[in-house]
Short mmCIF file of C-alpha atoms in Angstrom, two decimals:
data_model
loop_
_atom_site.label_atom_id
_atom_site.label_comp_id
_atom_site.label_asym_id
_atom_site.label_seq_id
_atom_site.Cartn_x
_atom_site.Cartn_y
_atom_site.Cartn_z
CA MET A 150 -4.55 1.64 -14.32
CA LYS A 151 -2.47 -0.40 -11.91
CA ALA A 152 -2.01 1.35 -8.55
CA LEU A 153 -0.18 0.46 -5.36
CA GLN A 154 -1.67 1.74 -2.12
CA ILE A 155 0.94 2.37 0.58
CA ILE A 156 -0.66 2.33 4.03
CA GLU A 157 1.56 3.59 6.85
CA SER A 158 -0.76 5.27 9.34
CA ALA A 159 -2.43 2.50 11.31
CA TYR A 160 -5.80 2.38 13.04
CA ARG A 161 -6.83 5.75 11.69
CA CYS A 162 -10.56 6.51 12.00
CA ILE A 163 -11.44 3.06 13.30
CA VAL A 164 -12.96 4.31 16.54
CA GLU A 165 -15.69 6.17 14.68
CA GLU A 166 -15.73 4.00 11.54
CA GLN A 167 -16.18 0.29 10.97
CA ASP A 168 -13.12 -0.03 8.76
CA ASP A 169 -9.85 1.61 7.79
CA PRO A 170 -10.64 4.09 4.99
CA ALA A 171 -7.58 3.13 2.92
CA ILE A 172 -8.43 -0.59 2.97
CA TRP A 173 -12.07 0.22 2.25
CA ILE A 174 -11.26 2.34 -0.83
CA VAL A 175 -8.92 -0.36 -2.15
CA GLN A 176 -11.74 -2.91 -1.89
CA VAL A 177 -14.16 -0.53 -3.64
CA LEU A 178 -11.67 0.13 -6.45
CA ASN A 179 -11.05 -3.60 -6.82
CA ARG A 180 -14.77 -4.39 -7.07
CA ALA A 181 -15.09 -1.65 -9.71
CA GLY A 182 -12.44 -3.38 -11.82
CA GLY A 183 -9.39 -1.41 -10.72
CA GLU A 184 -6.00 -3.08 -10.48
CA VAL A 185 -4.90 -2.21 -6.96
CA ASP A 186 -2.60 -3.78 -4.41
CA ILE A 187 -1.54 -2.84 -0.88
CA LEU A 188 1.83 -2.21 0.75
CA LEU A 189 1.84 -2.09 4.56
CA ARG A 190 4.69 -0.23 6.18
CA GLY A 191 5.44 1.40 9.53
CA ASN A 192 2.76 0.82 12.15
CA ALA A 193 0.34 -0.45 9.50
CA VAL A 194 2.22 -3.79 9.38
CA ASN A 195 0.22 -4.55 12.53
CA TYR A 196 -2.82 -4.89 10.23
CA ALA A 197 -1.26 -8.14 8.93
CA VAL A 198 -1.54 -9.83 12.35
CA SER A 199 -4.32 -12.42 12.34
CA ARG A 200 -7.04 -12.74 14.98
CA GLN A 201 -6.69 -9.26 16.43
CA GLY A 202 -8.77 -8.49 19.49
CA ASN A 203 -10.89 -5.40 19.11
CA GLU A 204 -13.73 -5.81 21.56
CA GLY A 205 -14.43 -3.81 24.64
CA LEU A 206 -13.56 -0.28 23.54
CA THR A 207 -15.43 2.22 25.71
CA LEU A 208 -14.97 6.00 25.72
CA GLY A 209 -16.90 7.57 28.58
CA SER A 210 -20.43 6.22 28.33
CA TRP A 211 -20.05 5.31 24.64
CA GLN A 212 -19.13 1.77 23.62
CA GLN A 213 -17.98 0.68 20.16
CA ILE A 214 -20.43 -2.06 19.23
CA CYS A 215 -19.27 -2.56 15.62
CA PRO A 216 -15.48 -2.41 15.84
CA ALA A 217 -13.24 -2.45 12.79
CA LYS A 218 -11.76 -5.81 11.90
CA VAL A 219 -8.80 -4.80 9.77
CA ASP A 220 -7.25 -8.26 9.77
CA GLN A 221 -10.48 -9.69 8.34
CA ASP A 222 -10.70 -6.84 5.82
CA LEU A 223 -7.15 -7.59 4.68
CA GLN A 224 -7.92 -11.30 4.44
CA GLN A 225 -10.92 -10.46 2.23
CA ALA A 226 -8.62 -8.37 0.04
CA LEU A 227 -6.20 -11.29 -0.25
CA ASP A 228 -9.03 -13.72 -0.97
CA SER A 229 -10.28 -11.46 -3.78
CA GLY A 230 -6.88 -11.64 -5.48
CA LEU A 231 -5.22 -8.45 -4.30
CA LYS A 232 -1.57 -8.63 -3.40
CA VAL A 233 -0.74 -7.41 0.08
CA TYR A 234 2.91 -6.66 0.76
CA ALA A 235 4.48 -5.78 4.11
CA ILE A 236 7.93 -4.38 4.87
CA ALA A 237 9.96 -7.15 6.54
CA GLU A 238 12.08 -4.73 8.57
CA ASP A 239 8.97 -3.07 10.02
CA ILE A 240 7.53 -6.47 10.96
CA ALA A 241 10.79 -7.46 12.68
CA GLN A 242 11.11 -4.09 14.45
CA ARG A 243 7.68 -4.62 16.02
CA GLY A 244 8.47 -8.19 17.06
CA ILE A 245 5.64 -9.73 15.06
CA PRO A 246 6.20 -13.49 14.70
CA GLU A 247 5.83 -15.02 11.24
CA ALA A 248 3.21 -17.45 12.58
CA LYS A 249 0.89 -14.55 13.49
CA LEU A 250 0.83 -13.05 9.98
CA LEU A 251 -2.16 -13.54 7.73
CA SER A 252 -1.64 -16.22 5.13
CA GLY A 253 -0.77 -14.64 1.79
CA ILE A 254 1.07 -11.56 3.06
CA GLU A 255 4.18 -11.06 0.94
CA LYS A 256 7.11 -9.74 2.97
CA LEU A 257 9.71 -7.65 1.20
CA SER A 258 12.68 -5.56 2.18
CA ARG A 259 12.83 -1.78 1.89
CA ARG A 260 15.61 -2.20 -0.66
CA ASP A 261 13.10 -4.00 -2.93
CA LEU A 262 10.71 -1.03 -3.04
CA PRO A 263 12.06 0.57 -6.26
CA ASN A 264 11.48 -2.69 -8.14
CA LEU A 265 7.98 -2.98 -6.67
CA PHE A 266 7.11 0.62 -7.61
CA GLU A 267 8.18 -0.04 -11.21
CA GLN A 268 5.32 -2.55 -11.52
CA TYR A 269 2.67 0.14 -10.93
CA LYS A 270 1.49 3.10 -12.97
CA GLN A 271 0.54 5.01 -9.79
CA VAL A 272 1.64 4.81 -6.16
CA TRP A 273 -0.71 6.28 -3.57
CA ARG A 274 0.35 6.90 0.03
CA TRP A 275 -2.13 6.98 2.90
#
C-alpha cells in the first residue's frame, strides 16, 4: 500500500516527546516495508528548515534535555529513500529562503496536489 502522509500541524508533542509523532510513524512504517512519503504544508513546512535550534527550553524548573530534532528526522527520512514534499506557497508565505531548506525537499504548488494524490492509494492527514 502506497500512502502519503500530510503533516500540517507543526511542533506537536515535541515538548514532552523526542520526535514528532507523524514523522516517527512514517519512519516506522518505512522500516516495516511500507511505501510512505510525506507532504509538509501549513506551519509544518518549517520542519524542512535545516539546522534548527532547539536547545534551552525550560518550563518552570523542568528543562528539556533531549529535544526533538525534526530537521534531522526529516533528513533521515530523505536519506532512507522517502520523498518529502513541501507546499511552495506555504514556504514563501513564511519567508523561508531556498538555501535554508533541507537538500532533497521537493517543492510543489497547491495546484499540483490532485496529481500528487493520484499517485497514492491512501492519503493520511495529521
